[in-house]
Short mmCIF file of C-alpha atoms and ligand atoms in Angstrom, two decimals:
data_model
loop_
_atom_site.label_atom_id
_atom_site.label_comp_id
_atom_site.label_asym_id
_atom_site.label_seq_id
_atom_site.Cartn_x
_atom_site.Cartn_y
_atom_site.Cartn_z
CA UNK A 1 25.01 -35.76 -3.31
CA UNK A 2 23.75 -34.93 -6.41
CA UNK A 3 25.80 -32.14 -8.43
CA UNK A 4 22.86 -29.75 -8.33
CA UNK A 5 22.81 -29.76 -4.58
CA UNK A 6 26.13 -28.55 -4.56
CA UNK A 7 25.22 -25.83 -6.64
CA UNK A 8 22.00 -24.75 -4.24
CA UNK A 9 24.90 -24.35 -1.81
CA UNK A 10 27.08 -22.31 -3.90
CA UNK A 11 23.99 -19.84 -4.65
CA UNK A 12 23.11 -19.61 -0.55
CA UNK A 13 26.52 -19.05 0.19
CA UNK A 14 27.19 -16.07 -2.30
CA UNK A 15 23.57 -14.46 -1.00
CA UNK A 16 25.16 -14.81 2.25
CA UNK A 17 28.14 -13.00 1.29
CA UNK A 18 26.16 -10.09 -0.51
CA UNK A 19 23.98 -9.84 2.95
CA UNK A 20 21.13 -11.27 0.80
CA UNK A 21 20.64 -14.55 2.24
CA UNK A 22 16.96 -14.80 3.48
CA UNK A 23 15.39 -16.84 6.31
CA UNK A 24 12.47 -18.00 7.93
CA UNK A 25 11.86 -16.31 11.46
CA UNK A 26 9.52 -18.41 13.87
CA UNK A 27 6.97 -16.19 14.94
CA UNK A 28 4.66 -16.02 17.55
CA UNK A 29 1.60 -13.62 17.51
CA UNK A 30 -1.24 -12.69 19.77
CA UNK A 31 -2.41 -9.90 18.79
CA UNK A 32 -2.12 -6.96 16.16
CA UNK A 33 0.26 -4.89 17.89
CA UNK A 34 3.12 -6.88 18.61
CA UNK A 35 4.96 -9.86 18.11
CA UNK A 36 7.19 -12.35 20.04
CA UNK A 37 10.36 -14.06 18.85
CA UNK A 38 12.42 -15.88 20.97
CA UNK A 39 10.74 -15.16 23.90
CA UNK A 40 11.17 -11.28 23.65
CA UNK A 41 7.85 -8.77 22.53
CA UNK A 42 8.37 -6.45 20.12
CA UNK A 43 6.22 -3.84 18.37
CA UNK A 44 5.12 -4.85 14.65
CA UNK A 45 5.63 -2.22 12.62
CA UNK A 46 6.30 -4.72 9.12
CA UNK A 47 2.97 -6.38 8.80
CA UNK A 48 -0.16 -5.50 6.38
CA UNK A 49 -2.84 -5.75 8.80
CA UNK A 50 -3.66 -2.01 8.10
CA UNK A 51 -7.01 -2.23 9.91
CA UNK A 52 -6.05 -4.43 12.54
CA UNK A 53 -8.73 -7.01 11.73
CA UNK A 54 -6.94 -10.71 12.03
CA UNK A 55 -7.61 -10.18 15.99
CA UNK A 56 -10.91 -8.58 15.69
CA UNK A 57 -14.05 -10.59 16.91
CA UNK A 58 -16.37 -10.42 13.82
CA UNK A 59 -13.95 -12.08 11.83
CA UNK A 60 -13.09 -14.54 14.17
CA UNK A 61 -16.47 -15.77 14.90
CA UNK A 62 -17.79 -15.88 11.44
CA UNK A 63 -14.76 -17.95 10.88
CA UNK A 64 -15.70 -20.34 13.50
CA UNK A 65 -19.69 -20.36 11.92
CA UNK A 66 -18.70 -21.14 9.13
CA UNK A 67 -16.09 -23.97 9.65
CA UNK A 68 -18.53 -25.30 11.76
CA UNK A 69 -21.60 -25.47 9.78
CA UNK A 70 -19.66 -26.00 6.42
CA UNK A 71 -16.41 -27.86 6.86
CA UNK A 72 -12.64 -26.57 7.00
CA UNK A 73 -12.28 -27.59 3.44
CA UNK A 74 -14.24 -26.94 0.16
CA UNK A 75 -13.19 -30.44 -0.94
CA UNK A 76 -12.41 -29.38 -4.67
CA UNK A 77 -11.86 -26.20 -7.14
CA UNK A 78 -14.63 -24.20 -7.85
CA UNK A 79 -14.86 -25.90 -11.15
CA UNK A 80 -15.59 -29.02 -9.40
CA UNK A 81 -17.91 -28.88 -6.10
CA UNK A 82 -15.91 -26.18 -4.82
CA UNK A 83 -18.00 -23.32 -5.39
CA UNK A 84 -19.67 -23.40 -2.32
CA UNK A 85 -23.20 -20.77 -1.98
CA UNK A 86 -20.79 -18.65 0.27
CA UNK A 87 -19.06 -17.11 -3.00
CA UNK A 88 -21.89 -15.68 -4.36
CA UNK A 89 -22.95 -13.28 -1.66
CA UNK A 90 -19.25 -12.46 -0.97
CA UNK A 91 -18.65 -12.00 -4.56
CA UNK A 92 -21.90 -9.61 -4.69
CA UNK A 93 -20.12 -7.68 -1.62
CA UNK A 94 -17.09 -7.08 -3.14
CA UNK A 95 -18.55 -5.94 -6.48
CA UNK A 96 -20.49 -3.51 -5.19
CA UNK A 97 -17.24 -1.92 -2.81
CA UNK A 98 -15.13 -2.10 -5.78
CA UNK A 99 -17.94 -0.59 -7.84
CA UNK A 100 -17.26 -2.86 -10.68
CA UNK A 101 -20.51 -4.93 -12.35
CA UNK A 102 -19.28 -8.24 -11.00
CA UNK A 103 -16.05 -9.99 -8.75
CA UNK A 104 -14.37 -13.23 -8.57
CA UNK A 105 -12.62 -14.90 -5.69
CA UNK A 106 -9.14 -16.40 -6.18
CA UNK A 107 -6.97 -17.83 -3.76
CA UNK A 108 -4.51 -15.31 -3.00
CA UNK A 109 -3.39 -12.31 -4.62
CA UNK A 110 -0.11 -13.86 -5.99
CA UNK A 111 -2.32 -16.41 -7.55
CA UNK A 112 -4.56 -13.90 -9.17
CA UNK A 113 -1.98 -11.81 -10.71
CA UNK A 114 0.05 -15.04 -11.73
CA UNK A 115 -2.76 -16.44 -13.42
CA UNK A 116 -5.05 -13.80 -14.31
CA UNK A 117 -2.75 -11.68 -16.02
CA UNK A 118 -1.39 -15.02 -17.40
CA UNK A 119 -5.12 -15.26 -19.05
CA UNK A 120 -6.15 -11.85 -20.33
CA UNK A 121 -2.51 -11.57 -22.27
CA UNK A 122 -3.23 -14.54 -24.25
CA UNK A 123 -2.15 -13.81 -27.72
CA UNK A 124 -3.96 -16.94 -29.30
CA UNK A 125 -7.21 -15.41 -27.48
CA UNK A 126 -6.40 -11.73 -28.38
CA UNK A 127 -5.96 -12.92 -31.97
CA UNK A 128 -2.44 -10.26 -31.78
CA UNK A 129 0.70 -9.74 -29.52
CA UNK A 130 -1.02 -7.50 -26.71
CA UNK A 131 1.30 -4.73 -25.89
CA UNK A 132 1.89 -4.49 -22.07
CA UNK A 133 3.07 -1.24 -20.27
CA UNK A 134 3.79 -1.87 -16.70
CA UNK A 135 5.49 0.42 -14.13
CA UNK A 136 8.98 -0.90 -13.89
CA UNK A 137 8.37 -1.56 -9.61
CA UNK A 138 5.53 -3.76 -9.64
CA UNK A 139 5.07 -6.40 -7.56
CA UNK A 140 6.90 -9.58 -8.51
CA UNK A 141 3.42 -11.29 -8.97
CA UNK A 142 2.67 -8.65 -11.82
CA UNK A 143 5.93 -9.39 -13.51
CA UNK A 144 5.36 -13.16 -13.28
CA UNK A 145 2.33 -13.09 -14.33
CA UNK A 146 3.42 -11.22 -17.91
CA UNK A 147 6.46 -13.67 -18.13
CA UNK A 148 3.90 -16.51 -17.60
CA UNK A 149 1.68 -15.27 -20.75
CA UNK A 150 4.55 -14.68 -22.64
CA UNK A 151 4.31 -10.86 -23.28
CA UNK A 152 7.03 -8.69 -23.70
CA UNK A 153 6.11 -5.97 -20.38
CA UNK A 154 7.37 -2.42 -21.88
CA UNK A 155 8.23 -0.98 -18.59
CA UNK A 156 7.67 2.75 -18.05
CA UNK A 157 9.77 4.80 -15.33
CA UNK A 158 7.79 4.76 -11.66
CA UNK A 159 5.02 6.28 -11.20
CA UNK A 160 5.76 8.41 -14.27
CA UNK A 161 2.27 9.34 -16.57
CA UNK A 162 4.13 11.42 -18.95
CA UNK A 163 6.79 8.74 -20.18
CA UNK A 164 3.66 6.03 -20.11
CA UNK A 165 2.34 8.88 -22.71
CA UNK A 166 5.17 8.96 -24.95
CA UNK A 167 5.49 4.95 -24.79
CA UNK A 168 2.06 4.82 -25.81
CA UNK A 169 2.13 7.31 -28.68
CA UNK A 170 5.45 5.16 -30.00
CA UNK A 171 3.15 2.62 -30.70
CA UNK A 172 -0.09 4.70 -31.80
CA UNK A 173 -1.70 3.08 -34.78
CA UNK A 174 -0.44 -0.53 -34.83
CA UNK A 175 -3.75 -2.17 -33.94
CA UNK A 176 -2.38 -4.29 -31.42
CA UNK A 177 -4.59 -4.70 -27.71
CA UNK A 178 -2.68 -2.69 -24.86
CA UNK A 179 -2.41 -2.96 -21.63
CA UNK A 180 -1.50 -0.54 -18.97
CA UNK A 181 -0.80 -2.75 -15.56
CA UNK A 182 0.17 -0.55 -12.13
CA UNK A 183 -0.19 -0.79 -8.32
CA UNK A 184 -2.44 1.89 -6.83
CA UNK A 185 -0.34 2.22 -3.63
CA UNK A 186 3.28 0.86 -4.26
CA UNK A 187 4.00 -1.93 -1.71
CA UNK A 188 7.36 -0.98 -0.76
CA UNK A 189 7.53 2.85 -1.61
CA UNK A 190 4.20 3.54 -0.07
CA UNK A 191 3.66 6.15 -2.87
CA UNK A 192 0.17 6.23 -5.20
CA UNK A 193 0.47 6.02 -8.82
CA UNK A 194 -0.77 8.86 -11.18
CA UNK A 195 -3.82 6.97 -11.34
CA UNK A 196 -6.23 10.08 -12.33
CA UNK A 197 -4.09 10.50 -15.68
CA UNK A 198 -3.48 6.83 -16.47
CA UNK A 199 -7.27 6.37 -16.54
CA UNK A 200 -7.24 9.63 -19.15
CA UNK A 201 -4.17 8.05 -20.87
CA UNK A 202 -5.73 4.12 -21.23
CA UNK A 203 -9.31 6.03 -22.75
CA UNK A 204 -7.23 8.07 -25.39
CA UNK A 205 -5.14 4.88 -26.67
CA UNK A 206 -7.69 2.52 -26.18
CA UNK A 207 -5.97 0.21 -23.06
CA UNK A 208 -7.51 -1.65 -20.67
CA UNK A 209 -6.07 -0.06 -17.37
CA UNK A 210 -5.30 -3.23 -14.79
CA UNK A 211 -4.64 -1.96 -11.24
CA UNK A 212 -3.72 -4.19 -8.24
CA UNK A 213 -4.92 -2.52 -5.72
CA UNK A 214 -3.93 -4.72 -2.53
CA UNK A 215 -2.52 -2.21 -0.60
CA UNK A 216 -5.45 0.16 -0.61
CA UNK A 217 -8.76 -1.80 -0.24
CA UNK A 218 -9.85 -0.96 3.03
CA UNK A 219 -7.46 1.26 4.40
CA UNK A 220 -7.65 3.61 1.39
CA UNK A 221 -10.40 5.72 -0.44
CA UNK A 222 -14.01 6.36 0.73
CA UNK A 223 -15.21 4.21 3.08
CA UNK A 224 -12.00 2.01 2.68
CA UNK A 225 -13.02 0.90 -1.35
CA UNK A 226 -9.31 1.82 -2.36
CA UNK A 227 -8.10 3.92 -5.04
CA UNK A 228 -9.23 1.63 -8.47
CA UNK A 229 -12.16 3.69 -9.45
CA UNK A 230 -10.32 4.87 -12.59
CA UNK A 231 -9.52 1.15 -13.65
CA UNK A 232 -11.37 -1.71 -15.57
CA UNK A 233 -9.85 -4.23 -13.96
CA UNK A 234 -8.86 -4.61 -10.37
CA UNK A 235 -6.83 -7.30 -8.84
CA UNK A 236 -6.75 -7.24 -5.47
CA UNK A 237 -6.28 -9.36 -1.95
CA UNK A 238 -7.57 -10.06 1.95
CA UNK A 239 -4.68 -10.57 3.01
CA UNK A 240 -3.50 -7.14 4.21
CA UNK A 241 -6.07 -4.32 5.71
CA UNK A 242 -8.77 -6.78 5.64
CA UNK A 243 -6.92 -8.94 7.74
CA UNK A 244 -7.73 -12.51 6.41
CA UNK A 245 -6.25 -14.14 3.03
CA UNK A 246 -7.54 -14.78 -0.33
CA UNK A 247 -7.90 -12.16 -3.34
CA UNK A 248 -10.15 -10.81 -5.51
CA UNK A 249 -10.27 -9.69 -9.92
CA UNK A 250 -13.31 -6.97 -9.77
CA UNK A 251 -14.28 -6.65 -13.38
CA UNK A 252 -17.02 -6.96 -16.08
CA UNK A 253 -19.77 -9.82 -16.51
CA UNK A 254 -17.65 -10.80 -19.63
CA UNK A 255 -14.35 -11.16 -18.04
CA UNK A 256 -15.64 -12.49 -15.05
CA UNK A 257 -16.84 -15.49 -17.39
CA UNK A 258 -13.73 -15.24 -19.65
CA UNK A 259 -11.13 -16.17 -16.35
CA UNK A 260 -13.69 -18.93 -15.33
CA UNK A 261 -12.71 -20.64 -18.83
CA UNK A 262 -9.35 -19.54 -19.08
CA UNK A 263 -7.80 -18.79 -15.80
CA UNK A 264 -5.51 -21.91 -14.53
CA UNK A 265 -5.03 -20.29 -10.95
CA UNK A 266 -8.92 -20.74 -10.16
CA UNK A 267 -9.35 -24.11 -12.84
CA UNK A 268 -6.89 -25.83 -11.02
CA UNK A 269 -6.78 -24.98 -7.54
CA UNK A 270 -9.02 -26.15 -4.88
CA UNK A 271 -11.27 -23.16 -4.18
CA UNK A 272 -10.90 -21.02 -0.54
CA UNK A 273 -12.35 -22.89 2.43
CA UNK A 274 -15.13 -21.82 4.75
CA UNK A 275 -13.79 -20.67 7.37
CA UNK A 276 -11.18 -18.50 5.66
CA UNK A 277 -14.48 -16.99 3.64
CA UNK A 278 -16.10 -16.20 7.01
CA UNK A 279 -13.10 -13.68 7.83
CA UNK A 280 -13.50 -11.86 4.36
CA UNK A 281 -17.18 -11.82 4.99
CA UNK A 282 -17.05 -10.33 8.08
CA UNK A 283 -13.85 -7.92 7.33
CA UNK A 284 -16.28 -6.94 3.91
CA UNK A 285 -19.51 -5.94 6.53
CA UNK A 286 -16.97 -3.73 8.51
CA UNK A 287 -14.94 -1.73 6.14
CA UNK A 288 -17.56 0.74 5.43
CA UNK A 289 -17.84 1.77 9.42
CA UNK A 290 -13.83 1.97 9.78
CA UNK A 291 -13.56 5.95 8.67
CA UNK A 292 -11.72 6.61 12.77
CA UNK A 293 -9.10 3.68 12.10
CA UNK A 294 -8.28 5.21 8.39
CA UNK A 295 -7.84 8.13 9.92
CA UNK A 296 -6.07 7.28 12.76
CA UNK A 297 -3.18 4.95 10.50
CA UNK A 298 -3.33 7.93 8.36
CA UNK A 299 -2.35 10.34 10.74
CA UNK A 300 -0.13 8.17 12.56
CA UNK A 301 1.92 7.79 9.50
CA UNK A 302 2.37 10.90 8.90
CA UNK A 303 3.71 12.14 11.94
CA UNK A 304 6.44 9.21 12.06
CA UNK A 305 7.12 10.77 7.88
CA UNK A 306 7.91 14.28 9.54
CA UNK A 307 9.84 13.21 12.41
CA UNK A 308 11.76 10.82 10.29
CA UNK A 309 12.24 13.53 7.54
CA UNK A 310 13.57 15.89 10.85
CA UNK A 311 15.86 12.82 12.13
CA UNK A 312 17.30 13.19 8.34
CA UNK A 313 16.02 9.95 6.88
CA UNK A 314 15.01 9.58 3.43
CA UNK A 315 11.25 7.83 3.37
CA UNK A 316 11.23 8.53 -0.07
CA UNK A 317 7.41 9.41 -2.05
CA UNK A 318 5.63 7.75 0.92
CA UNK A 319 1.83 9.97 0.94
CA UNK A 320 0.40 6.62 3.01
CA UNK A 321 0.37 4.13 5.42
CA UNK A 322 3.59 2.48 3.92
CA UNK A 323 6.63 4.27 4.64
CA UNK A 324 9.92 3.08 3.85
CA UNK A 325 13.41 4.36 5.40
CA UNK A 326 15.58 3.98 2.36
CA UNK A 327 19.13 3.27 3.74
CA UNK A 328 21.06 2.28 0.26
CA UNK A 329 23.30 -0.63 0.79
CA UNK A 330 22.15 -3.96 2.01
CA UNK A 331 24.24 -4.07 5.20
CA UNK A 332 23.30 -0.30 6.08
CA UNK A 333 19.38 -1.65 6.14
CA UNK A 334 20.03 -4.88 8.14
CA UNK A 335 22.05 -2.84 10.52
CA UNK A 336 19.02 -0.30 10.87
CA UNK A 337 17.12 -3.51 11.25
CA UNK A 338 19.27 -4.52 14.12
CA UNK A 339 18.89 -1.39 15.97
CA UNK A 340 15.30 -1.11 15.88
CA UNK A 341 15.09 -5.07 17.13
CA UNK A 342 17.72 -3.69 19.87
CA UNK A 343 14.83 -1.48 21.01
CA UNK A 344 12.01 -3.57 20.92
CA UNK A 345 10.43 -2.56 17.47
CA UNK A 346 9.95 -5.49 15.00
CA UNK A 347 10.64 -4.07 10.98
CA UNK A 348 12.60 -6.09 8.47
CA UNK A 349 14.99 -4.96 5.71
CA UNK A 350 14.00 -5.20 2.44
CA UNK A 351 16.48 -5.49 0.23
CA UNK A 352 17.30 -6.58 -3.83
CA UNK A 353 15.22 -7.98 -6.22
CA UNK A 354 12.53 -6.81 -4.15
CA UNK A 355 13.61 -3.47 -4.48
CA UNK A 356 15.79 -1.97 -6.82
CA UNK A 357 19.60 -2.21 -6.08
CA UNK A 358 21.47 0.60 -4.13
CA UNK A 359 18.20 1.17 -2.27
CA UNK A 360 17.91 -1.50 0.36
CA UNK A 361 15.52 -0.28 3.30
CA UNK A 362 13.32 -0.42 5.84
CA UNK A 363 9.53 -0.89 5.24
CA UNK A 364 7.40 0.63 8.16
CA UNK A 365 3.62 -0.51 7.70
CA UNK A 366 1.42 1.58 10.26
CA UNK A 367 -1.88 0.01 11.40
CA UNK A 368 -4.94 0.45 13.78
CA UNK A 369 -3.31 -1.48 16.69
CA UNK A 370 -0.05 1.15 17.28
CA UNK A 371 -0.23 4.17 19.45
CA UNK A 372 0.84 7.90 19.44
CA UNK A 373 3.22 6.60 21.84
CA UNK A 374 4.44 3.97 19.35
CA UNK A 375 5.60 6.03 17.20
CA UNK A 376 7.25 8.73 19.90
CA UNK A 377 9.04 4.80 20.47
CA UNK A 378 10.14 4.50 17.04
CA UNK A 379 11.45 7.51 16.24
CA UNK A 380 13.17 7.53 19.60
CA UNK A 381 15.00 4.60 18.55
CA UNK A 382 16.26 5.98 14.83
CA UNK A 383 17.43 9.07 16.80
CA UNK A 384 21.25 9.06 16.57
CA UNK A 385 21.47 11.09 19.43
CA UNK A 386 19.67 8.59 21.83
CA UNK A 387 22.48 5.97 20.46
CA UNK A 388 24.82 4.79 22.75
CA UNK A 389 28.12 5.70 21.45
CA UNK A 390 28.97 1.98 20.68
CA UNK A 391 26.10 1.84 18.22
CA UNK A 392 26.79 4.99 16.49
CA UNK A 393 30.62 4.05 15.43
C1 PLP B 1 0.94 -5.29 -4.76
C2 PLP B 1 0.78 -6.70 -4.31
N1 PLP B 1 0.06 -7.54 -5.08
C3 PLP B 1 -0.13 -8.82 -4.70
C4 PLP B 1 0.39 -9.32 -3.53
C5 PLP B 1 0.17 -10.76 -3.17
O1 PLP B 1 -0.95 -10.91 -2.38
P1 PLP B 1 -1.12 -12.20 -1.46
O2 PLP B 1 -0.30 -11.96 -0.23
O3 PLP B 1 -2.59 -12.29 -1.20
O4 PLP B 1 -0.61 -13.36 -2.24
C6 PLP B 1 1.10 -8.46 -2.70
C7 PLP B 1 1.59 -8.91 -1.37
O5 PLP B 1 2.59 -9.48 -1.19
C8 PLP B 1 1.32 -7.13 -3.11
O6 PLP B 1 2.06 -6.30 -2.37
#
């Protein structure tokens, strides 16, 4: 065995000791509500299907069409032959929901922020160092993507416009491009950054304001076209309310050209195939009806945030459909974890580097498939008093 092997070991053991170690749960799924593992059903409360779509009928059978009348594949990147005719009306579509003069479609929104960011920090393009302030909890494909281009991110405290304002001003006047890169709605916090102020902040010192706005588009915002309208970028995916995969850079003419000469995640990478662009087709043509099932998550979440808040949990900032119950310490989340498995309900711990250390939780997502009575369930089960006394030692 080689010696490295040994040390892969070493590293899975010590995450195991911390009550870190990750794993792989086999999953079975049939429909939006709930999920099966090991032969027992529970209700979903930890997936991003906001809207419910990746069960809904439109979606389905314009996957179907589509694989059938244009392959499973797109046989190449979009550089290449990839760039089938379906892009261009599906690029049009999201353009116009974004609001932005023109879209591109990337793979998936890990991708896009990995390699887009990647390509619009690149000093030997930007003719300077580009000066990048980024909310210190951004997703890990934000921070990868900066590491990737080689910018130093200068991180700013959450979801805090005044101390982006006095980073800013400590670097008034040196000429350099800036940056200002945030989530709209936090993925693990469920919280919505100051996004009316960053747009006032990135016109007085001249920044482009980047926002990845994956956890709004659809489920967010009028008619479900998220909470970007202050940015000049957006990044953004399919994979969560509108039920499929892929992602999405909204932008201008210019940039949309720029990433097609510069950006290695679409260069490189064979482009989406057909059938997966039939789901964000069809999940694009139904957004704009879905008002009832915004509403609906919306005021489902909410009522689980007061009864929580009652039952004397801490769900932190949470204004949306994301609602995390911050326990602390990673064994106090898996145990809450365990509980909720206990009685029937399906939501996973989240835990370090995802989230910062000392606040290890749970991560409710609420969608169009749960019930009132879903969330009578949940909150049920986090009652201490309905705890046997076993569980409650
Ligand atoms: C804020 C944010 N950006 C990007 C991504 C990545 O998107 P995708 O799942 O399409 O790779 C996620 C989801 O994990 C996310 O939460």
């Amino acid at each position: 065995m080689p010696g490295s092997e040994r040390s892969y070991g070493a590293y899975l053991e010590a995450r195991r000791r911390d009550g870190l170690r990750r794993g792989l749960t086999g999953i079975e799924a049939r429909d939006a509500r709930t999920i099966r593992i090991g032969g027992e059903a529970y209700v979903n409360f930890a997936s991003n299907d906001y809207l419910a779509l990746r069960f809904h009928p439109a979606l389905i059978n314009r996957a179907e069409a589509w694989a059938e009348e244009h392959g499973v594949g797109s046989g190449a990147s979009r550089l290449v032959t990839g760039n089938l005719d379906l892009f261009a009306g599906i690029e049009s579509k999201v353009a116009a929901l974004k609001q932005k003069p023109a879209a591109l479609i990337m793979a998936s929104g890990f991708q896009a922020n990995a390699s887009v960011l990647q390509a619009l920090f690149d000093r030997s393009v930007l003719g300077a160092e580009p000066l990048v302030f980024s909310d210190r909890l951004n997703h890990a494909s934000i921070h990868f993507g900066c590491a990737a281009s080689g910018a130093r991110e200068i991180r700013y405290r959450h979801g805090d416009a005044p101390h982006l304002g006095v980073l800013l001003s400590q670097y008034q006047g040196d000429g350099r491009p800036r940056f200002i890169l945030t989530e709209s709605v936090f993925s693990m916090d469920g919280d919505v950054a100051p996004l009316a102020e960053m747009g006032r902040l990135a016109r007085e010192h001249d920044a482009m304001l980047i926002v990845d706005d994956a956890h709004a588009t659809g489920i967010l915002g009028e008619a479900g076209r998220g909470l970007s309208g202050e940015a000049d970028v957006v990044i953004g995916t399919f994979s969560k309310a509108l039920g499929g995969f892929g992602a999405y850079v909204a932008c201008s003419e210019t940039l949309r050209e720029y990433l097609i000469n510069r950006c290695i995640g679409l260069i490189y990478s064979t482009a989406l195939p057909p059938p997966v662009l039939g789901a964000i087709d069809a999940a694009l043509d139904l957004v704009p009806s879905l008002d009832a099932e915004r509403a609906h998550v919306a005021s489902l979440a909410k009522r689980f945030r007061l009864g929580a808040r009652v039952l004397g949990y801490d769900t932190g900032a949470s204004t949306t459909q994301i609602v995390p119950l911050i326990a602390g310490s990673n064994h106090a989340a898996l145990s809450l974890s365990k509980r909720l498995r206990d009685a029937g309900i399906f939501a996973t711990a989240i835990r370090p580097p995802t989230v910062p250390a000392g606040t290890a939780r749970l991560r409710l997502a609420f969608t169009a498939a749960h019930t009132e009575a879903d969330i009578e369930g949940l909150l049920t089960a986090l009652d201490d008093r309905a705890l046997p006394r076993s569980a409650t030692a």
